Amino acid sequence: ETVRVKSGAWAVNGVFVYATLNHIKYCIPNGDSGVIRTLDLPVYVTRVTKDTLYCLDRECKLRTLSIDMTEPLFKIALMRKQYGQVISMIRSSSLCGHAIIAYLQQKGYPEVALHFVEDKKTRFNLAIECGNLEVA
């Protein structure tokens, strides 16, 4: 992290959630990280639950912020090879887009990326990459 970390706390499943001056970010045990949300004002993280971040502002007032932990929990499930949970999260969440597909390819999971893709050319390339000739 090139921006100074202000504070942090452990969340569910080994996700470390931390605050910088402008963002709430996460880091998971394999070293992957990302942005959970952007901040209007700096905060100091005190506790994290499933979808709520408890923090103090600069005036030491307790604040609660809604957070979406879908992406880090998806990456944790993938890291732990919990494929049933991964597919369930794909079907029931807003995870989508080129970033997730690129992440899955980078981590060596083209067969999981197939569940995200509707574009025929991309599906074909992913199917070939994972050896799924029926889909190709």
mmCIF file of N, CA, C and O in Angstrom, residues 9-17 26-30 48-50 69-80 82 85 89:
data_model
loop_
_atom_site.group_PDB
_atom_site.id
_atom_site.type_symbol
_atom_site.label_atom_id
_atom_site.label_comp_id
_atom_site.label_asym_id
_atom_site.label_seq_id
_atom_site.Cartn_x
_atom_site.Cartn_y
_atom_site.Cartn_z
ATOM 1 N N ALA A 9 -9.150 -3.534 10.976
ATOM 2 C CA ALA A 9 -9.716 -4.558 11.856
ATOM 3 C C ALA A 9 -9.945 -5.829 11.036
ATOM 4 O O ALA A 9 -10.135 -5.771 9.818
ATOM 5 N N TRP A 10 -9.931 -6.954 11.716
ATOM 6 C CA TRP A 10 -10.201 -8.234 11.061
ATOM 7 C C TRP A 10 -11.697 -8.445 10.925
ATOM 8 O O TRP A 10 -12.454 -8.204 11.849
ATOM 9 N N ALA A 11 -12.089 -8.904 9.750
ATOM 10 C CA ALA A 11 -13.498 -9.218 9.475
ATOM 11 C C ALA A 11 -13.639 -10.739 9.379
ATOM 12 O O ALA A 11 -12.721 -11.477 9.750
ATOM 13 N N VAL A 12 -14.751 -11.186 8.857
ATOM 14 C CA VAL A 12 -15.017 -12.618 8.732
ATOM 15 C C VAL A 12 -14.049 -13.285 7.757
ATOM 16 O O VAL A 12 -13.527 -12.651 6.845
ATOM 17 N N ASN A 13 -13.797 -14.558 7.975
ATOM 18 C CA ASN A 13 -13.019 -15.399 7.068
ATOM 19 C C ASN A 13 -11.600 -14.910 6.789
ATOM 20 O O ASN A 13 -11.061 -15.146 5.717
ATOM 21 N N GLY A 14 -10.994 -14.197 7.715
ATOM 22 C CA GLY A 14 -9.608 -13.796 7.533
ATOM 23 C C GLY A 14 -9.401 -12.605 6.615
ATOM 24 O O GLY A 14 -8.320 -12.437 6.058
ATOM 25 N N VAL A 15 -10.402 -11.780 6.447
ATOM 26 C CA VAL A 15 -10.275 -10.568 5.636
ATOM 27 C C VAL A 15 -9.861 -9.424 6.556
ATOM 28 O O VAL A 15 -10.503 -9.184 7.581
ATOM 29 N N PHE A 16 -8.797 -8.728 6.191
ATOM 30 C CA PHE A 16 -8.389 -7.548 6.943
ATOM 31 C C PHE A 16 -8.946 -6.321 6.230
ATOM 32 O O PHE A 16 -8.676 -6.112 5.045
ATOM 33 N N VAL A 17 -9.752 -5.543 6.939
ATOM 34 C CA VAL A 17 -10.366 -4.336 6.386
ATOM 35 C C VAL A 17 -9.652 -3.141 6.997
ATOM 36 O O VAL A 17 -9.482 -3.076 8.215
ATOM 37 N N TYR A 26 -9.535 -3.787 1.510
ATOM 38 C CA TYR A 26 -9.391 -5.101 2.133
ATOM 39 C C TYR A 26 -8.120 -5.767 1.641
ATOM 40 O O TYR A 26 -7.586 -5.441 0.587
ATOM 41 N N CYS A 27 -7.674 -6.727 2.440
ATOM 42 C CA CYS A 27 -6.545 -7.580 2.075
ATOM 43 C C CYS A 27 -6.879 -8.986 2.561
ATOM 44 O O CYS A 27 -7.387 -9.152 3.666
ATOM 45 N N ILE A 28 -6.636 -9.977 1.716
ATOM 46 C CA ILE A 28 -6.906 -11.358 2.111
ATOM 47 C C ILE A 28 -5.581 -12.104 2.251
ATOM 48 O O ILE A 28 -4.541 -11.614 1.797
ATOM 49 N N PRO A 29 -5.587 -13.274 2.882
ATOM 50 C CA PRO A 29 -4.334 -13.966 3.210
ATOM 51 C C PRO A 29 -3.390 -14.257 2.048
ATOM 52 O O PRO A 29 -2.184 -14.352 2.249
ATOM 53 N N ASN A 30 -3.897 -14.386 0.822
ATOM 54 C CA ASN A 30 -2.991 -14.660 -0.296
ATOM 55 C C ASN A 30 -2.340 -13.387 -0.851
ATOM 56 O O ASN A 30 -1.611 -13.437 -1.832
ATOM 57 N N VAL A 48 -15.545 -4.642 12.327
ATOM 58 C CA VAL A 48 -16.197 -4.975 11.064
ATOM 59 C C VAL A 48 -17.095 -6.180 11.286
ATOM 60 O O VAL A 48 -16.666 -7.180 11.868
ATOM 61 N N THR A 49 -18.347 -6.077 10.844
ATOM 62 C CA THR A 49 -19.246 -7.231 10.842
ATOM 63 C C THR A 49 -19.567 -7.560 9.394
ATOM 64 O O THR A 49 -18.950 -7.012 8.481
ATOM 65 N N LYS A 50 -20.539 -8.408 9.181
ATOM 66 C CA LYS A 50 -20.847 -8.894 7.836
ATOM 67 C C LYS A 50 -20.991 -7.776 6.805
ATOM 68 O O LYS A 50 -20.400 -7.828 5.734
ATOM 69 N N MET A 69 -19.038 -6.830 1.268
ATOM 70 C CA MET A 69 -17.889 -7.726 1.385
ATOM 71 C C MET A 69 -17.915 -8.849 0.348
ATOM 72 O O MET A 69 -17.137 -9.800 0.434
ATOM 73 N N THR A 70 -18.779 -8.743 -0.662
ATOM 74 C CA THR A 70 -18.927 -9.814 -1.646
ATOM 75 C C THR A 70 -17.617 -10.154 -2.340
ATOM 76 O O THR A 70 -17.242 -11.324 -2.440
ATOM 77 N N GLU A 71 -16.916 -9.142 -2.826
ATOM 78 C CA GLU A 71 -15.682 -9.415 -3.575
ATOM 79 C C GLU A 71 -14.614 -10.107 -2.735
ATOM 80 O O GLU A 71 -14.078 -11.146 -3.154
ATOM 81 N N PRO A 72 -14.283 -9.596 -1.546
ATOM 82 C CA PRO A 72 -13.261 -10.313 -0.771
ATOM 83 C C PRO A 72 -13.714 -11.715 -0.341
ATOM 84 O O PRO A 72 -12.905 -12.648 -0.336
ATOM 85 N N LEU A 73 -14.995 -11.882 -0.012
ATOM 86 C CA LEU A 73 -15.476 -13.210 0.380
ATOM 87 C C LEU A 73 -15.461 -14.171 -0.809
ATOM 88 O O LEU A 73 -15.180 -15.363 -0.660
ATOM 89 N N PHE A 74 -15.740 -13.657 -2.011
ATOM 90 C CA PHE A 74 -15.644 -14.447 -3.229
ATOM 91 C C PHE A 74 -14.200 -14.917 -3.436
ATOM 92 O O PHE A 74 -13.945 -16.094 -3.704
ATOM 93 N N LYS A 75 -13.255 -14.005 -3.278
ATOM 94 C CA LYS A 75 -11.846 -14.346 -3.471
ATOM 95 C C LYS A 75 -11.346 -15.330 -2.413
ATOM 96 O O LYS A 75 -10.553 -16.217 -2.716
ATOM 97 N N ILE A 76 -11.837 -15.195 -1.190
ATOM 98 C CA ILE A 76 -11.480 -16.148 -0.117
ATOM 99 C C ILE A 76 -12.019 -17.539 -0.456
ATOM 100 O O ILE A 76 -11.309 -18.539 -0.328
ATOM 101 N N ALA A 77 -13.275 -17.609 -0.880
ATOM 102 C CA ALA A 77 -13.875 -18.903 -1.245
ATOM 103 C C ALA A 77 -13.095 -19.537 -2.396
ATOM 104 O O ALA A 77 -12.842 -20.748 -2.388
ATOM 105 N N LEU A 78 -12.700 -18.741 -3.370
ATOM 106 C CA LEU A 78 -11.919 -19.242 -4.496
ATOM 107 C C LEU A 78 -10.564 -19.741 -4.015
ATOM 108 O O LEU A 78 -10.123 -20.827 -4.388
ATOM 109 N N MET A 79 -9.912 -18.969 -3.151
ATOM 110 C CA MET A 79 -8.607 -19.340 -2.607
ATOM 111 C C MET A 79 -8.694 -20.676 -1.844
ATOM 112 O O MET A 79 -7.788 -21.500 -1.928
ATOM 113 N N ARG A 80 -9.798 -20.879 -1.136
ATOM 114 C CA ARG A 80 -9.979 -22.102 -0.344
ATOM 115 C C ARG A 80 -10.588 -23.246 -1.146
ATOM 116 O O ARG A 80 -10.912 -24.293 -0.585
ATOM 117 N N GLN A 82 -13.516 -23.542 -2.434
ATOM 118 C CA GLN A 82 -14.915 -23.801 -2.066
ATOM 119 C C GLN A 82 -15.782 -23.461 -3.276
ATOM 120 O O GLN A 82 -16.504 -22.465 -3.298
ATOM 121 N N GLN A 85 -19.598 -22.671 -3.131
ATOM 122 C CA GLN A 85 -19.868 -21.319 -2.634
ATOM 123 C C GLN A 85 -19.544 -20.278 -3.707
ATOM 124 O O GLN A 85 -20.262 -19.295 -3.868
ATOM 125 N N MET A 89 -22.221 -17.681 -5.207
ATOM 126 C CA MET A 89 -22.008 -16.231 -5.158
ATOM 127 C C MET A 89 -22.114 -15.610 -6.540
ATOM 128 O O MET A 89 -22.632 -14.499 -6.688
#
